């Protein structure tokens, strides 16, 4: 499954990294002041080993300062390959000891969804800022607890919504904000792939919190929210389950409509059993834009009614970590704070409620 998912999302990363969005000025300024921000990566799975650790070689001011892992051999591998001190390798049970490690400023939580809360809280209580992967947690209640814990500890909290730092997505947001084609009327967003290994945590409710919707549907929810700049007021959703054995605990394919106060509509799909769904389109009164692929780590393609896009393809993870580092150094809020993750979880829960109830669900 991992090969499948990885190769699907990776699409094309060759050549990225040379021109990182905003990297050089921030890097030069911060380095001249001698300021960098140390990150500990918690969870050495696929995303961490294949994307985040390599990305930390391309960052300007974010640098690798430690890891948290339940597999000591993986910790030793990172020590050897990335040159961190052996005593900067922690287990999930010893995360509290990070309080004594001044070299670690922030913890990037990259574990199964439902465990994000536990690991984010451990990091916050050790006095470390928290960058938490999507979906923020297994429930909106857990998101609220995470926000409260980070607030009580006086640390910053941001969610790993890499697309908000990606030039194609920024351009789509700009087109809507500047009204290039008039008011936004319809967003179509979909992400899906065929999931492999039936034993993996993504198919277990206790670790994943849900299925395709939690994992990849959250991208479509995010997209509709950052393109419209509004919160949905009504959700109508259905689920299709063609393999009730493999998908006994989690959703397989979900389709939903989101209605926004302006009258804009989001028409979204996600799936764990449909390869190659990776698309975003925004339709305004007088034109629109499309990205396909839209959510890959690189190789995004698309354009608007004015022509094809031609943007640099930065390493989205490097840009995202540098931005959080800058937020820490400049003591400002991220553009993707914990509240963004919480709002998305509330929408995801409304989608599940609509599926269960078989009717539209109104959001306050
Ligand atoms: P993965 O299965 O490859 O890695 C998960 C890691 O968590 C492993 O190192 C595993 O050992 C560890 N872990 C700790 N406790 C565990 C437990 N009780 N059961 C199972 N594993 C446990 O998963 P991944 O693909 O790296 O995803 C990790 C997180 O990152 C998820 O929240 C996922 O949604 C998110 N993610 C985000 C993106 C993105 O583009 N932003 C892409 C992939 C994954």
Short mmCIF file of C-alpha atoms and ligand atoms in Angstrom, two decimals:
data_model
loop_
_atom_site.label_atom_id
_atom_site.label_comp_id
_atom_site.label_asym_id
_atom_site.label_seq_id
_atom_site.Cartn_x
_atom_site.Cartn_y
_atom_site.Cartn_z
CA UNK A 1 0.00 0.00 0.00
CA UNK A 2 2.76 2.41 0.92
CA UNK A 3 4.39 2.12 -2.49
CA UNK A 4 1.04 2.74 -4.04
CA UNK A 5 0.21 5.74 -1.92
CA UNK A 6 3.71 7.16 -2.02
CA UNK A 7 4.22 6.89 -5.74
CA UNK A 8 0.76 8.35 -6.23
CA UNK A 9 1.27 11.40 -4.05
CA UNK A 10 4.90 11.91 -5.00
CA UNK A 11 4.04 12.24 -8.72
CA UNK A 12 7.15 14.27 -9.47
CA UNK A 13 9.57 15.68 -6.94
CA UNK A 14 12.62 15.77 -9.20
CA UNK A 15 14.06 19.22 -9.40
CA UNK A 16 12.23 20.64 -6.43
CA UNK A 17 14.16 22.21 -3.65
CA UNK A 18 16.37 24.48 -5.72
CA UNK A 19 13.95 27.34 -5.47
CA UNK A 20 12.12 27.16 -2.20
CA UNK A 21 9.37 29.66 -1.72
CA UNK A 22 10.69 32.41 0.53
CA UNK A 23 13.67 30.32 1.55
CA UNK A 24 16.62 32.47 0.67
CA UNK A 25 15.71 35.81 2.25
CA UNK A 26 14.46 34.21 5.49
CA UNK A 27 17.39 31.85 5.59
CA UNK A 28 19.96 34.55 5.00
CA UNK A 29 18.43 36.89 7.55
CA UNK A 30 17.97 34.22 10.18
CA UNK A 31 21.38 32.71 9.63
CA UNK A 32 23.08 36.07 9.84
CA UNK A 33 21.45 36.40 13.26
CA UNK A 34 22.54 32.84 14.00
CA UNK A 35 18.96 31.77 14.58
CA UNK A 36 17.65 28.41 13.50
CA UNK A 37 14.83 26.29 14.91
CA UNK A 38 15.39 22.68 15.97
CA UNK A 39 12.67 20.16 15.08
CA UNK A 40 12.21 16.69 16.54
CA UNK A 41 10.26 14.38 14.25
CA UNK A 42 7.88 12.15 16.25
CA UNK A 43 7.08 8.95 14.33
CA UNK A 44 9.54 7.57 11.79
CA UNK A 45 7.09 6.12 9.29
CA UNK A 46 6.73 6.65 5.58
CA UNK A 47 6.11 10.40 5.55
CA UNK A 48 8.95 11.14 7.96
CA UNK A 49 11.57 8.88 6.38
CA UNK A 50 10.76 9.66 2.75
CA UNK A 51 9.69 13.30 2.84
CA UNK A 52 10.30 15.16 6.10
CA UNK A 53 13.85 14.11 6.94
CA UNK A 54 15.04 14.78 3.35
CA UNK A 55 13.11 18.07 3.39
CA UNK A 56 15.03 19.15 6.49
CA UNK A 57 18.16 19.12 4.31
CA UNK A 58 16.53 21.75 2.09
CA UNK A 59 15.14 24.07 4.75
CA UNK A 60 16.57 27.48 5.51
CA UNK A 61 16.04 27.92 9.25
CA UNK A 62 14.32 24.69 10.31
CA UNK A 63 16.82 21.95 11.17
CA UNK A 64 16.63 18.41 12.47
CA UNK A 65 17.42 18.25 16.19
CA UNK A 66 15.93 14.93 17.32
CA UNK A 67 13.50 12.09 16.70
CA UNK A 68 10.89 10.13 18.62
CA UNK A 69 10.48 6.49 17.66
CA UNK A 70 9.36 3.17 19.05
CA UNK A 71 11.97 1.41 16.89
CA UNK A 72 15.53 2.00 18.22
CA UNK A 73 17.08 0.76 14.96
CA UNK A 74 15.35 3.53 13.03
CA UNK A 75 16.63 6.05 15.55
CA UNK A 76 20.20 4.81 15.03
CA UNK A 77 19.73 5.07 11.27
CA UNK A 78 18.74 8.74 11.58
CA UNK A 79 21.73 9.37 13.90
CA UNK A 80 24.05 7.87 11.27
CA UNK A 81 22.45 9.47 8.21
CA UNK A 82 21.54 12.89 9.56
CA UNK A 83 24.17 13.43 12.25
CA UNK A 84 21.94 14.13 15.24
CA UNK A 85 23.33 13.26 18.69
CA UNK A 86 22.43 9.73 19.90
CA UNK A 87 20.86 11.22 23.04
CA UNK A 88 18.42 13.20 20.84
CA UNK A 89 16.60 9.94 20.04
CA UNK A 90 13.55 9.57 22.29
CA UNK A 91 10.86 6.93 22.65
CA UNK A 92 7.17 7.80 23.02
CA UNK A 93 7.59 7.11 26.75
CA UNK A 94 10.56 9.42 27.20
CA UNK A 95 9.29 12.46 25.30
CA UNK A 96 9.03 14.39 28.58
CA UNK A 97 12.85 14.34 28.77
CA UNK A 98 12.93 16.70 25.80
CA UNK A 99 12.29 19.42 28.38
CA UNK A 100 16.02 19.14 29.18
CA UNK A 101 17.09 19.43 25.53
CA UNK A 102 17.35 23.11 24.62
CA UNK A 103 18.37 22.20 21.07
CA UNK A 104 14.80 21.04 20.32
CA UNK A 105 12.38 23.93 19.87
CA UNK A 106 9.49 22.13 18.17
CA UNK A 107 8.08 18.64 17.70
CA UNK A 108 6.53 17.57 14.38
CA UNK A 109 3.90 14.92 15.22
CA UNK A 110 3.73 12.35 12.39
CA UNK A 111 2.06 9.34 14.02
CA UNK A 112 -1.33 7.67 13.34
CA UNK A 113 -4.16 10.22 13.54
CA UNK A 114 -5.71 9.22 16.86
CA UNK A 115 -2.28 9.29 18.57
CA UNK A 116 -1.62 12.91 17.54
CA UNK A 117 -3.28 14.19 20.71
CA UNK A 118 -1.14 12.11 23.08
CA UNK A 119 2.11 13.01 21.31
CA UNK A 120 1.26 16.68 20.84
CA UNK A 121 0.38 17.00 24.52
CA UNK A 122 3.63 15.27 25.54
CA UNK A 123 5.56 17.73 23.38
CA UNK A 124 3.69 20.77 24.71
CA UNK A 125 4.19 19.69 28.31
CA UNK A 126 7.92 19.40 27.57
CA UNK A 127 7.75 23.06 26.50
CA UNK A 128 8.05 22.41 22.76
CA UNK A 129 6.07 24.05 19.96
CA UNK A 130 3.89 21.60 18.03
CA UNK A 131 3.49 21.08 14.29
CA UNK A 132 0.89 18.32 13.94
CA UNK A 133 0.10 16.32 10.80
CA UNK A 134 -3.38 16.19 9.26
CA UNK A 135 -5.99 15.22 10.23
CA UNK A 136 -5.28 17.09 13.46
CA UNK A 137 -6.79 14.36 15.69
CA UNK A 138 -9.38 11.60 15.84
CA UNK A 139 -12.19 13.93 16.92
CA UNK A 140 -13.02 17.60 17.38
CA UNK A 141 -12.99 17.04 21.16
CA UNK A 142 -9.38 15.90 20.88
CA UNK A 143 -8.57 18.97 18.76
CA UNK A 144 -10.01 21.21 21.47
CA UNK A 145 -7.92 19.44 24.12
CA UNK A 146 -4.78 19.85 22.00
CA UNK A 147 -5.43 23.57 21.51
CA UNK A 148 -6.05 24.03 25.24
CA UNK A 149 -2.92 22.08 26.25
CA UNK A 150 -0.71 24.04 23.84
CA UNK A 151 -2.24 27.29 25.09
CA UNK A 152 -1.66 26.33 28.74
CA UNK A 153 1.93 25.40 27.95
CA UNK A 154 2.48 28.68 26.06
CA UNK A 155 3.63 26.91 22.87
CA UNK A 156 2.54 27.42 19.26
CA UNK A 157 0.43 24.88 17.42
CA UNK A 158 0.13 24.50 13.64
CA UNK A 159 -1.28 21.78 11.37
CA UNK A 160 0.56 20.17 8.45
CA UNK A 161 -1.58 21.69 5.72
CA UNK A 162 1.24 21.86 3.15
CA UNK A 163 -1.03 22.93 0.26
CA UNK A 164 -1.56 26.33 1.85
CA UNK A 165 2.14 27.01 1.19
CA UNK A 166 2.10 25.70 -2.38
CA UNK A 167 2.25 28.29 -5.23
CA UNK A 168 -0.52 26.73 -7.39
CA UNK A 169 -2.92 26.65 -4.46
CA UNK A 170 -1.87 30.20 -3.44
CA UNK A 171 -2.67 31.34 -6.99
CA UNK A 172 -6.13 29.73 -6.88
CA UNK A 173 -6.78 31.53 -3.59
CA UNK A 174 -5.54 34.80 -5.11
CA UNK A 175 -7.80 34.40 -8.16
CA UNK A 176 -10.84 34.07 -5.91
CA UNK A 177 -9.81 36.86 -3.50
CA UNK A 178 -9.03 39.30 -6.36
CA UNK A 179 -12.24 38.34 -8.17
CA UNK A 180 -10.46 37.67 -11.50
CA UNK A 181 -13.51 35.78 -12.77
CA UNK A 182 -16.17 37.12 -10.44
CA UNK A 183 -17.66 35.35 -7.43
CA UNK A 184 -16.74 31.72 -6.77
CA UNK A 185 -19.79 29.52 -7.38
CA UNK A 186 -18.60 25.91 -7.33
CA UNK A 187 -15.55 24.02 -6.06
CA UNK A 188 -14.95 20.43 -7.13
CA UNK A 189 -12.28 18.68 -5.09
CA UNK A 190 -11.36 15.01 -4.91
CA UNK A 191 -8.52 12.84 -3.67
CA UNK A 192 -8.38 9.08 -3.66
CA UNK A 193 -6.19 6.05 -4.19
CA UNK A 194 -6.40 2.29 -3.85
CA UNK A 195 -5.19 1.34 -0.40
CA UNK A 196 -3.09 -1.82 -0.01
CA UNK A 197 -2.18 -3.82 3.11
CA UNK A 198 -5.46 -4.66 4.89
CA UNK A 199 -3.62 -4.83 8.26
CA UNK A 200 -2.42 -1.22 8.28
CA UNK A 201 -3.51 1.34 10.89
CA UNK A 202 -5.33 3.45 8.27
CA UNK A 203 -8.04 0.78 8.18
CA UNK A 204 -8.40 0.65 11.99
CA UNK A 205 -10.88 3.00 13.55
CA UNK A 206 -9.04 3.12 16.91
CA UNK A 207 -5.88 4.51 15.24
CA UNK A 208 -7.19 6.33 12.18
CA UNK A 209 -10.48 7.72 13.53
CA UNK A 210 -12.07 7.09 10.12
CA UNK A 211 -11.12 6.06 6.60
CA UNK A 212 -10.66 7.88 3.31
CA UNK A 213 -12.52 10.91 4.61
CA UNK A 214 -10.17 11.46 7.55
CA UNK A 215 -7.05 10.73 5.52
CA UNK A 216 -7.60 12.38 2.14
CA UNK A 217 -11.11 13.86 2.25
CA UNK A 218 -9.74 16.42 4.69
CA UNK A 219 -7.81 17.97 1.76
CA UNK A 220 -11.06 18.64 -0.08
CA UNK A 221 -12.67 20.14 3.03
CA UNK A 222 -9.61 22.38 3.53
CA UNK A 223 -9.67 23.43 -0.12
CA UNK A 224 -13.31 24.44 -0.06
CA UNK A 225 -12.72 26.43 3.13
CA UNK A 226 -9.58 28.25 1.97
CA UNK A 227 -10.95 29.00 -1.49
CA UNK A 228 -14.29 30.36 -0.30
CA UNK A 229 -12.85 31.90 2.87
CA UNK A 230 -16.10 30.79 4.49
CA UNK A 231 -17.36 28.10 6.85
CA UNK A 232 -19.93 25.63 5.46
CA UNK A 233 -23.47 25.88 6.80
CA UNK A 234 -24.92 22.63 5.41
CA UNK A 235 -23.47 19.23 4.52
CA UNK A 236 -25.07 16.41 2.50
CA UNK A 237 -23.07 13.18 2.26
CA UNK A 238 -23.23 9.55 1.16
CA UNK A 239 -20.82 6.64 1.45
CA UNK A 240 -20.32 3.79 -1.02
CA UNK A 241 -18.86 0.56 0.39
CA UNK A 242 -17.99 -2.12 -2.15
CA UNK A 243 -15.66 -4.14 0.12
CA UNK A 244 -17.32 -4.46 3.55
CA UNK A 245 -14.58 -6.81 4.77
CA UNK A 246 -11.58 -4.61 4.08
CA UNK A 247 -13.51 -1.48 5.03
CA UNK A 248 -15.34 -2.99 8.01
CA UNK A 249 -14.15 -0.27 10.40
CA UNK A 250 -13.71 2.77 8.17
CA UNK A 251 -15.27 4.52 5.18
CA UNK A 252 -14.22 3.49 1.68
CA UNK A 253 -15.61 6.12 -0.71
CA UNK A 254 -17.45 9.28 0.33
CA UNK A 255 -19.17 11.98 -1.75
CA UNK A 256 -20.48 15.15 -0.18
CA UNK A 257 -21.81 18.64 -0.84
CA UNK A 258 -20.90 21.64 1.27
CA UNK A 259 -23.09 24.75 1.11
CA UNK A 260 -21.52 28.09 2.03
CA UNK A 261 -23.21 31.32 3.20
CA UNK A 262 -22.37 33.13 -0.09
CA UNK A 263 -24.21 30.43 -2.04
CA UNK A 264 -20.98 28.76 -3.20
CA UNK A 265 -21.11 24.97 -3.23
CA UNK A 266 -18.34 22.44 -2.67
CA UNK A 267 -18.78 19.12 -4.47
CA UNK A 268 -16.25 16.68 -3.05
CA UNK A 269 -15.20 13.05 -3.27
CA UNK A 270 -12.59 10.88 -1.62
CA UNK A 271 -11.80 7.19 -1.80
CA UNK A 272 -9.57 4.39 -0.56
CA UNK A 273 -10.63 2.29 -3.54
CA UNK A 274 -10.26 4.51 -6.62
CA UNK A 275 -6.79 5.11 -7.98
CA UNK A 276 -5.75 8.47 -9.40
CA UNK A 277 -8.40 10.84 -8.05
CA UNK A 278 -6.38 14.00 -7.41
CA UNK A 279 -8.19 17.03 -8.72
CA UNK A 280 -9.42 20.49 -7.88
CA UNK A 281 -11.51 22.89 -9.95
CA UNK A 282 -12.94 26.27 -9.06
CA UNK A 283 -15.77 27.67 -11.18
CA UNK A 284 -16.58 31.37 -10.89
CA UNK A 285 -19.28 33.38 -12.64
CA UNK A 286 -16.94 34.33 -15.54
CA UNK A 287 -14.24 31.65 -15.62
CA UNK A 288 -12.26 29.37 -13.41
CA UNK A 289 -9.20 27.26 -12.69
CA UNK A 290 -8.18 23.62 -12.47
CA UNK A 291 -5.35 21.66 -10.84
CA UNK A 292 -4.76 18.03 -11.81
CA UNK A 293 -2.83 16.62 -10.08
CA UNK A 294 -3.77 18.97 -7.28
CA UNK A 295 -2.53 17.41 -4.05
CA UNK A 296 0.71 15.61 -4.92
CA UNK A 297 4.00 16.47 -3.22
CA UNK A 298 5.22 17.89 -6.55
CA UNK A 299 4.43 17.93 -10.24
CA UNK A 300 1.20 19.92 -9.88
CA UNK A 301 -0.33 21.01 -13.16
CA UNK A 302 -3.13 23.32 -14.03
CA UNK A 303 -4.26 26.68 -15.23
CA UNK A 304 -7.05 29.19 -15.31
CA UNK A 305 -9.28 30.68 -18.00
CA UNK A 306 -6.33 33.04 -18.62
CA UNK A 307 -3.84 30.26 -19.43
CA UNK A 308 -1.64 27.57 -17.96
CA UNK A 309 0.12 28.01 -14.62
CA UNK A 310 3.91 27.96 -14.61
CA UNK A 311 5.14 28.14 -11.03
CA UNK A 312 8.20 26.83 -9.24
CA UNK A 313 7.46 23.60 -7.40
CA UNK A 314 8.96 24.03 -3.95
CA UNK A 315 9.46 21.21 -1.47
CA UNK A 316 6.14 21.78 0.27
CA UNK A 317 7.35 20.21 3.52
CA UNK A 318 10.50 22.35 3.64
CA UNK A 319 8.49 25.50 3.06
CA UNK A 320 5.95 24.50 5.68
CA UNK A 321 8.62 23.76 8.32
CA UNK A 322 10.51 26.98 7.56
CA UNK A 323 7.28 28.92 7.91
CA UNK A 324 6.56 27.39 11.31
CA UNK A 325 10.18 28.12 12.32
CA UNK A 326 9.64 31.75 11.32
CA UNK A 327 6.43 31.87 13.35
CA UNK A 328 8.41 30.73 16.38
CA UNK A 329 11.27 33.20 15.85
CA UNK A 330 8.92 36.10 15.12
CA UNK A 331 6.36 35.06 17.73
CA UNK A 332 3.42 35.09 15.34
CA UNK A 333 0.53 32.75 14.58
CA UNK A 334 0.77 30.29 11.68
CA UNK A 335 -1.66 30.66 8.76
CA UNK A 336 -2.64 27.06 9.59
CA UNK A 337 -3.13 27.17 13.38
CA UNK A 338 -4.80 24.49 15.50
CA UNK A 339 -8.13 26.21 14.97
CA UNK A 340 -7.95 25.28 11.25
CA UNK A 341 -7.58 21.61 12.14
CA UNK A 342 -10.46 21.85 14.61
CA UNK A 343 -12.77 23.48 12.04
CA UNK A 344 -11.99 20.75 9.53
CA UNK A 345 -12.66 18.01 12.09
CA UNK A 346 -16.06 19.56 12.83
CA UNK A 347 -16.89 19.40 9.12
CA UNK A 348 -15.65 15.80 8.87
CA UNK A 349 -17.87 14.88 11.81
CA UNK A 350 -20.85 16.55 10.12
CA UNK A 351 -20.15 14.53 6.97
CA UNK A 352 -20.16 11.30 9.00
CA UNK A 353 -23.36 12.42 10.72
CA UNK A 354 -25.02 13.09 7.37
CA UNK A 355 -24.02 9.61 6.12
CA UNK A 356 -25.40 7.99 9.31
CA UNK A 357 -28.61 10.00 9.35
CA UNK A 358 -29.19 9.89 5.60
CA UNK A 359 -30.09 13.59 5.45
CA UNK A 360 -28.44 17.02 5.25
CA UNK A 361 -26.78 18.29 8.43
CA UNK A 362 -26.76 21.97 9.35
CA UNK A 363 -23.66 23.47 10.93
CA UNK A 364 -23.86 26.32 13.41
P1 LIG B 1 3.15 5.37 8.67
O1 LIG B 1 2.32 4.19 9.04
O2 LIG B 1 4.12 5.20 7.57
O3 LIG B 1 3.97 5.86 9.96
C1 LIG B 1 3.36 5.97 11.23
C2 LIG B 1 4.43 6.00 12.29
O4 LIG B 1 3.79 6.03 13.58
C3 LIG B 1 5.33 4.77 12.27
O5 LIG B 1 6.67 5.16 12.48
C4 LIG B 1 4.84 3.95 13.46
O6 LIG B 1 5.85 3.16 14.03
C5 LIG B 1 4.41 5.05 14.42
N1 LIG B 1 3.49 4.60 15.46
C6 LIG B 1 3.57 4.98 16.75
N2 LIG B 1 2.64 4.34 17.47
C7 LIG B 1 1.96 3.55 16.63
C8 LIG B 1 0.89 2.62 16.81
N3 LIG B 1 0.32 2.42 18.01
N4 LIG B 1 0.44 1.97 15.72
C9 LIG B 1 0.97 2.17 14.50
N5 LIG B 1 2.01 3.03 14.28
C10 LIG B 1 2.50 3.71 15.34
O7 LIG B 1 2.16 6.57 8.41
P2 LIG B 1 2.47 7.91 7.61
O8 LIG B 1 2.03 7.75 6.21
O9 LIG B 1 3.86 8.36 7.86
O10 LIG B 1 1.40 8.92 8.31
C11 LIG B 1 1.64 9.47 9.58
C12 LIG B 1 0.78 10.74 9.73
O11 LIG B 1 1.15 11.66 8.72
C13 LIG B 1 -0.72 10.50 9.59
O12 LIG B 1 -1.42 11.34 10.47
C14 LIG B 1 -1.00 10.92 8.15
O13 LIG B 1 -2.32 11.38 7.95
C15 LIG B 1 0.01 12.02 7.96
N6 LIG B 1 0.40 12.17 6.55
C16 LIG B 1 0.38 13.40 5.99
C17 LIG B 1 0.77 13.57 4.67
C18 LIG B 1 0.81 14.94 4.06
O14 LIG B 1 0.93 15.04 2.85
N7 LIG B 1 0.72 15.99 4.85
C19 LIG B 1 1.15 12.47 3.92
C20 LIG B 1 1.19 11.21 4.52
C21 LIG B 1 0.81 11.08 5.85
#
